[in-house]
Amino acid sequence: MSLLADRLARVKPSPTMAITALATQLKAAGRDVITLSQGEPDFDTPDNIREAGIAAIRRGETKYTVFDGRIELKQAICGKFKRENGLDYETSQITVSNGGKQVLYNALVATLSRGDEVVIPAPYWVSYPEMVLLCDGEPVPVACPQNNGFKMRPEDLDAAITPKTKWLILNSPSNPSGAAYTEADLRALADVLLQHPHVWVMTDDMYEHLVYDDFEYKTIAQIEPRLYGRTLTVNGVSKAYCMTGWRIGYAGGPRELIKAMGAVQSNSTANPCSISQAAAIEALNGPQDFISKNNRKFKERRDLVVDWLNRVPGLHCPRPEGAFYVYPSCAGVLGKSTPDGKLIETDEDFARYLLEAEGVAVVHGTAFGLAPHFRISYATSNEELVDACTRIERACQSLR
Ligand SMILES: Cc1ncc(COP(=O)(O)O)c(C=O)c1O
């Protein structure tokens, strides 16, 4: 009998984490490497939030809490959903986990039976299909190419739905493309979903606050109340509040689903960190003005990278609505050769070339289910981005 479960044979480790680990290894060996593969803001957690964590330690909030989050945090989350999304949830409809990642995983563990299908627009966050596979489900990627703005068209959604479809996973703004769905885009998808009452919607709104150019953010249960009863609205403090290490994610949804997710969590990790919960209450209830300040910097960086890459021969970079990623096409460099004679056949070859030749770590598009592209995270300083773009340009100019 083999040690590892059969289902593990279907799962790959996260390629984004693998590339970041390789870049860290190269750096440790003395190479000058710029890491553009990380999925977290470079800004520190704001002081008031850090102080709330310290105060919680001083008050002795160092014990177990309710397994799916303290009532005060659930109340703060209900307040956020009402204030920012016009969504009414009661505390019994809220669950809090160790990051958005655990929220999504709990929901899939709690609902997927062998062979259930999950529709995932591609490019997608790398963990969605792997989580579905870990739960014995079947990921159904739907290509959403650049000429559709990396967004799923209603007709493509309709064609992907079968009697076995359990979930549609939506992620707006998207990791990796930065694309965000407008109210009209969501309306069109909602109209399709209303025709298929057996399909549930998991909307991953992790990058909600990171939108630029006056983009008006909406989430699907808000624009179509008839979907509220079969939507899990997932969010968290990791990205907008610069709290990736604190590990707090949450969701609002139908009571039956929330209870089932709680059953999974109470028997696995139990409560998210008590200190992080105190900090998350401050994040949600405290001042929000630092978000727009950070966004001004993110927007400037996005424009710097997009404008630069569009001057580079062989690359084409759409200007995304949100998140802190761009997802340029590298179709124009495929078929060329590196100065030492290696043929660039795929986006993976191109990403490896950037790392080896110029010490720039990016993630190849194949990892996100849509090639030939690569993902750049611009959550780093302007100086580092200028240096990285200079190197990418030089690498492309050296191709023959
Ligand atoms: C689209 C998306 N969803 C969820 C997560 C997970 O967030 P957390 O760090 O809160 O687990 C990430 C993190 O990279 C993400 O990019």
mmCIF file of C-alpha atoms in Angstrom, residues 138-367:
data_model
loop_
_atom_site.group_PDB
_atom_site.id
_atom_site.type_symbol
_atom_site.label_atom_id
_atom_site.label_comp_id
_atom_site.label_asym_id
_atom_site.label_seq_id
_atom_site.Cartn_x
_atom_site.Cartn_y
_atom_site.Cartn_z
ATOM 1 C CA GLU A 138 -13.111 18.222 -11.176
ATOM 2 C CA PRO A 139 -11.850 21.693 -12.100
ATOM 3 C CA VAL A 140 -13.385 22.975 -15.351
ATOM 4 C CA PRO A 141 -11.165 25.824 -16.565
ATOM 5 C CA VAL A 142 -12.744 28.262 -19.021
ATOM 6 C CA ALA A 143 -10.298 30.238 -21.169
ATOM 7 C CA CYS A 144 -10.789 33.999 -20.822
ATOM 8 C CA PRO A 145 -8.236 35.425 -23.247
ATOM 9 C CA GLN A 146 -6.807 38.907 -23.356
ATOM 10 C CA ASN A 147 -9.174 40.020 -26.123
ATOM 11 C CA ASN A 148 -12.069 39.409 -23.701
ATOM 12 C CA GLY A 149 -10.254 41.505 -21.082
ATOM 13 C CA PHE A 150 -9.395 38.228 -19.260
ATOM 14 C CA LYS A 151 -13.054 38.072 -18.188
ATOM 15 C CA MET A 152 -15.545 35.275 -18.630
ATOM 16 C CA ARG A 153 -18.244 35.886 -21.229
ATOM 17 C CA PRO A 154 -21.771 34.756 -20.353
ATOM 18 C CA GLU A 155 -21.887 32.369 -23.320
ATOM 19 C CA ASP A 156 -18.685 30.689 -22.135
ATOM 20 C CA LEU A 157 -20.138 30.242 -18.656
ATOM 21 C CA ASP A 158 -23.333 28.791 -20.085
ATOM 22 C CA ALA A 159 -21.368 26.312 -22.209
ATOM 23 C CA ALA A 160 -19.247 25.178 -19.243
ATOM 24 C CA ILE A 161 -22.179 24.338 -16.946
ATOM 25 C CA THR A 162 -23.296 20.696 -16.790
ATOM 26 C CA PRO A 163 -25.649 18.863 -14.411
ATOM 27 C CA LYS A 164 -22.532 18.085 -12.314
ATOM 28 C CA THR A 165 -21.505 21.723 -11.825
ATOM 29 C CA LYS A 166 -21.480 22.578 -8.126
ATOM 30 C CA TRP A 167 -19.654 25.909 -8.086
ATOM 31 C CA LEU A 168 -18.540 28.801 -10.226
ATOM 32 C CA ILE A 169 -15.492 30.520 -8.721
ATOM 33 C CA LEU A 170 -15.298 34.226 -9.515
ATOM 34 C CA ASN A 171 -12.285 36.338 -8.600
ATOM 35 C CA SER A 172 -12.436 40.078 -9.201
ATOM 36 C CA PRO A 173 -10.020 41.841 -9.326
ATOM 37 C CA SER A 174 -8.178 38.783 -10.491
ATOM 38 C CA ASN A 175 -4.956 37.219 -9.463
ATOM 39 C CA PRO A 176 -3.108 36.956 -11.918
ATOM 40 C CA SER A 177 -4.598 39.313 -14.537
ATOM 41 C CA GLY A 178 -5.793 42.225 -12.383
ATOM 42 C CA ALA A 179 -9.013 42.238 -14.450
ATOM 43 C CA ALA A 180 -12.145 43.303 -12.570
ATOM 44 C CA TYR A 181 -15.782 42.679 -13.486
ATOM 45 C CA THR A 182 -18.002 45.744 -13.907
ATOM 46 C CA GLU A 183 -21.594 45.707 -12.735
ATOM 47 C CA ALA A 184 -22.659 45.043 -16.340
ATOM 48 C CA ASP A 185 -20.236 42.104 -16.616
ATOM 49 C CA LEU A 186 -21.629 40.605 -13.403
ATOM 50 C CA ARG A 187 -25.214 41.253 -14.542
ATOM 51 C CA ALA A 188 -24.587 39.201 -17.692
ATOM 52 C CA LEU A 189 -23.120 36.307 -15.691
ATOM 53 C CA ALA A 190 -25.938 36.509 -13.133
ATOM 54 C CA ASP A 191 -28.501 36.158 -15.922
ATOM 55 C CA VAL A 192 -26.866 32.880 -16.949
ATOM 56 C CA LEU A 193 -26.681 31.661 -13.342
ATOM 57 C CA LEU A 194 -30.384 32.360 -12.843
ATOM 58 C CA GLN A 195 -31.020 29.792 -15.589
ATOM 59 C CA HIS A 196 -29.035 27.160 -13.666
ATOM 60 C CA PRO A 197 -30.373 27.038 -10.110
ATOM 61 C CA HIS A 198 -28.109 24.127 -9.092
ATOM 62 C CA VAL A 199 -24.905 26.170 -9.493
ATOM 63 C CA TRP A 200 -23.447 27.942 -6.445
ATOM 64 C CA VAL A 201 -21.167 30.967 -6.647
ATOM 65 C CA MET A 202 -17.952 31.358 -4.695
ATOM 66 C CA THR A 203 -16.827 34.933 -5.174
ATOM 67 C CA ASP A 204 -13.270 35.604 -4.024
ATOM 68 C CA ASP A 205 -13.223 39.351 -3.347
ATOM 69 C CA MET A 206 -9.780 39.411 -1.760
ATOM 70 C CA TYR A 207 -8.608 42.354 -3.933
ATOM 71 C CA GLU A 208 -11.854 44.332 -3.644
ATOM 72 C CA HIS A 209 -10.216 47.508 -2.348
ATOM 73 C CA LEU A 210 -7.342 47.488 -4.813
ATOM 74 C CA VAL A 211 -8.999 49.105 -7.845
ATOM 75 C CA TYR A 212 -7.828 52.145 -9.804
ATOM 76 C CA ASP A 213 -9.051 54.859 -12.184
ATOM 77 C CA ASP A 214 -12.388 55.275 -10.333
ATOM 78 C CA PHE A 215 -13.395 51.674 -11.024
ATOM 79 C CA GLU A 216 -16.640 50.993 -9.152
ATOM 80 C CA TYR A 217 -16.346 47.709 -7.337
ATOM 81 C CA LYS A 218 -19.386 45.398 -7.057
ATOM 82 C CA THR A 219 -19.826 41.840 -5.858
ATOM 83 C CA ILE A 220 -22.322 39.450 -7.415
ATOM 84 C CA ALA A 221 -24.753 38.918 -4.485
ATOM 85 C CA GLN A 222 -25.074 42.694 -4.290
ATOM 86 C CA ILE A 223 -26.097 43.187 -7.909
ATOM 87 C CA GLU A 224 -28.421 40.147 -8.050
ATOM 88 C CA PRO A 225 -30.253 39.509 -4.761
ATOM 89 C CA ARG A 226 -31.748 36.308 -6.225
ATOM 90 C CA LEU A 227 -28.236 34.815 -6.068
ATOM 91 C CA TYR A 228 -27.656 35.814 -2.428
ATOM 92 C CA GLY A 229 -28.998 32.461 -1.158
ATOM 93 C CA ARG A 230 -26.437 30.475 -3.169
ATOM 94 C CA THR A 231 -23.416 32.738 -3.005
ATOM 95 C CA LEU A 232 -20.434 32.515 -0.680
ATOM 96 C CA THR A 233 -18.873 35.986 -0.507
ATOM 97 C CA VAL A 234 -15.228 35.495 0.464
ATOM 98 C CA ASN A 235 -12.908 38.263 1.582
ATOM 99 C CA GLY A 236 -10.084 38.916 4.006
ATOM 100 C CA VAL A 237 -7.684 41.427 5.455
ATOM 101 C CA SER A 238 -4.507 40.060 3.830
ATOM 102 C CA LYS A 239 -4.155 42.326 0.816
ATOM 103 C CA ALA A 240 -5.858 45.690 1.396
ATOM 104 C CA TYR A 241 -4.810 45.864 5.059
ATOM 105 C CA CYS A 242 -1.278 44.560 4.385
ATOM 106 C CA MET A 243 -1.834 41.665 6.801
ATOM 107 C CA THR A 244 -0.752 38.602 4.811
ATOM 108 C CA GLY A 245 1.142 37.127 7.765
ATOM 109 C CA TRP A 246 -1.703 37.546 10.250
ATOM 110 C CA ARG A 247 -3.842 34.951 8.465
ATOM 111 C CA ILE A 248 -7.409 36.207 8.694
ATOM 112 C CA GLY A 249 -9.961 35.546 5.957
ATOM 113 C CA TYR A 250 -13.718 35.427 6.201
ATOM 114 C CA ALA A 251 -16.931 34.775 4.309
ATOM 115 C CA GLY A 252 -20.648 35.486 4.434
ATOM 116 C CA GLY A 253 -23.144 32.982 3.087
ATOM 117 C CA PRO A 254 -26.153 30.789 3.719
ATOM 118 C CA ARG A 255 -26.304 29.404 7.296
ATOM 119 C CA GLU A 256 -26.272 25.741 6.246
ATOM 120 C CA LEU A 257 -23.058 26.204 4.296
ATOM 121 C CA ILE A 258 -21.412 28.340 6.990
ATOM 122 C CA LYS A 259 -22.263 25.695 9.596
ATOM 123 C CA ALA A 260 -20.774 22.928 7.442
ATOM 124 C CA MET A 261 -17.594 24.964 6.924
ATOM 125 C CA GLY A 262 -17.431 25.438 10.698
ATOM 126 C CA ALA A 263 -17.640 21.672 11.169
ATOM 127 C CA VAL A 264 -14.609 21.249 8.891
ATOM 128 C CA GLN A 265 -12.649 23.947 10.697
ATOM 129 C CA SER A 266 -13.558 22.907 14.251
ATOM 130 C CA ASN A 267 -12.114 19.465 13.517
ATOM 131 C CA SER A 268 -8.998 20.654 11.716
ATOM 132 C CA THR A 269 -7.357 23.941 12.718
ATOM 133 C CA ALA A 270 -10.031 25.337 15.096
ATOM 134 C CA ASN A 271 -9.937 29.108 15.607
ATOM 135 C CA PRO A 272 -7.741 31.527 13.689
ATOM 136 C CA CYS A 273 -5.111 33.217 15.897
ATOM 137 C CA SER A 274 -6.786 35.141 18.751
ATOM 138 C CA ILE A 275 -4.331 38.055 18.432
ATOM 139 C CA SER A 276 -4.891 38.348 14.696
ATOM 140 C CA GLN A 277 -8.635 38.423 15.303
ATOM 141 C CA ALA A 278 -8.223 41.452 17.576
ATOM 142 C CA ALA A 279 -6.091 43.139 14.896
ATOM 143 C CA ALA A 280 -8.678 42.336 12.199
ATOM 144 C CA ILE A 281 -11.434 43.994 14.257
ATOM 145 C CA GLU A 282 -9.345 47.162 14.308
ATOM 146 C CA ALA A 283 -8.628 46.813 10.579
ATOM 147 C CA LEU A 284 -12.331 46.624 9.700
ATOM 148 C CA ASN A 285 -13.629 49.160 12.236
ATOM 149 C CA GLY A 286 -10.689 51.592 12.307
ATOM 150 C CA PRO A 287 -9.556 54.308 9.848
ATOM 151 C CA GLN A 288 -9.568 53.252 6.199
ATOM 152 C CA ASP A 289 -7.756 56.233 4.664
ATOM 153 C CA PHE A 290 -4.406 54.429 4.247
ATOM 154 C CA ILE A 291 -6.030 52.194 1.601
ATOM 155 C CA SER A 292 -6.473 55.052 -0.869
ATOM 156 C CA LYS A 293 -2.935 56.286 -0.088
ATOM 157 C CA ASN A 294 -1.532 52.822 -0.865
ATOM 158 C CA ASN A 295 -3.704 52.630 -3.974
ATOM 159 C CA ARG A 296 -2.200 55.838 -5.354
ATOM 160 C CA LYS A 297 1.212 54.202 -5.114
ATOM 161 C CA PHE A 298 -0.034 50.938 -6.633
ATOM 162 C CA LYS A 299 -1.617 52.792 -9.557
ATOM 163 C CA GLU A 300 1.599 54.733 -10.235
ATOM 164 C CA ARG A 301 3.530 51.452 -10.236
ATOM 165 C CA ARG A 302 0.996 49.740 -12.477
ATOM 166 C CA ASP A 303 1.289 52.569 -15.014
ATOM 167 C CA LEU A 304 5.077 52.546 -14.814
ATOM 168 C CA VAL A 305 5.226 48.810 -15.584
ATOM 169 C CA VAL A 306 2.474 48.767 -18.243
ATOM 170 C CA ASP A 307 3.909 51.777 -20.128
ATOM 171 C CA TRP A 308 7.419 50.348 -20.016
ATOM 172 C CA LEU A 309 6.545 46.796 -21.063
ATOM 173 C CA ASN A 310 4.497 48.062 -23.992
ATOM 174 C CA ARG A 311 7.690 49.623 -25.389
ATOM 175 C CA VAL A 312 9.524 46.291 -25.229
ATOM 176 C CA PRO A 313 9.680 44.318 -28.490
ATOM 177 C CA GLY A 314 7.753 41.035 -28.259
ATOM 178 C CA LEU A 315 5.662 41.968 -25.196
ATOM 179 C CA HIS A 316 2.158 43.343 -24.917
ATOM 180 C CA CYS A 317 0.726 44.418 -21.573
ATOM 181 C CA PRO A 318 -2.955 45.264 -20.998
ATOM 182 C CA ARG A 319 -3.663 47.847 -18.275
ATOM 183 C CA PRO A 320 -5.672 46.037 -15.594
ATOM 184 C CA GLU A 321 -8.399 47.540 -13.406
ATOM 185 C CA GLY A 322 -7.069 46.294 -10.079
ATOM 186 C CA ALA A 323 -5.011 44.029 -7.786
ATOM 187 C CA PHE A 324 -1.222 44.488 -7.941
ATOM 188 C CA TYR A 325 -0.465 42.257 -10.899
ATOM 189 C CA VAL A 326 -0.042 42.678 -14.634
ATOM 190 C CA TYR A 327 -0.306 39.768 -17.032
ATOM 191 C CA PRO A 328 1.586 40.622 -20.223
ATOM 192 C CA SER A 329 1.598 38.445 -23.308
ATOM 193 C CA CYS A 330 4.989 37.147 -24.390
ATOM 194 C CA ALA A 331 3.671 35.660 -27.656
ATOM 195 C CA GLY A 332 6.036 37.927 -29.598
ATOM 196 C CA VAL A 333 9.200 36.372 -28.128
ATOM 197 C CA LEU A 334 8.252 32.732 -28.721
ATOM 198 C CA GLY A 335 10.358 31.098 -31.413
ATOM 199 C CA LYS A 336 13.344 33.373 -30.696
ATOM 200 C CA SER A 337 16.643 32.213 -29.227
ATOM 201 C CA THR A 338 18.643 33.398 -26.241
ATOM 202 C CA PRO A 339 22.242 34.673 -26.699
ATOM 203 C CA ASP A 340 23.511 31.229 -25.655
ATOM 204 C CA GLY A 341 21.333 29.548 -28.271
ATOM 205 C CA LYS A 342 18.366 28.236 -26.263
ATOM 206 C CA LEU A 343 15.029 28.337 -28.067
ATOM 207 C CA ILE A 344 12.185 30.102 -26.231
ATOM 208 C CA GLU A 345 9.254 27.819 -26.983
ATOM 209 C CA THR A 346 6.932 28.500 -24.044
ATOM 210 C CA ASP A 347 6.188 31.149 -21.452
ATOM 211 C CA GLU A 348 7.914 28.891 -18.946
ATOM 212 C CA ASP A 349 11.113 29.015 -21.053
ATOM 213 C CA PHE A 350 10.802 32.804 -21.123
ATOM 214 C CA ALA A 351 10.348 33.083 -17.336
ATOM 215 C CA ARG A 352 13.366 30.811 -16.769
ATOM 216 C CA TYR A 353 15.423 32.940 -19.194
ATOM 217 C CA LEU A 354 14.480 36.147 -17.320
ATOM 218 C CA LEU A 355 15.579 34.582 -14.037
ATOM 219 C CA GLU A 356 18.799 33.038 -15.356
ATOM 220 C CA ALA A 357 19.938 35.862 -17.634
ATOM 221 C CA GLU A 358 18.793 38.914 -15.713
ATOM 222 C CA GLY A 359 17.799 37.730 -12.243
ATOM 223 C CA VAL A 360 14.137 38.731 -12.577
ATOM 224 C CA ALA A 361 11.658 36.306 -11.004
ATOM 225 C CA VAL A 362 8.199 36.288 -12.628
ATOM 226 C CA VAL A 363 5.635 33.484 -12.869
ATOM 227 C CA HIS A 364 4.868 31.895 -16.250
ATOM 228 C CA GLY A 365 1.261 32.045 -17.482
ATOM 229 C CA THR A 366 0.887 28.287 -17.944
ATOM 230 C CA ALA A 367 0.820 28.047 -14.124
#
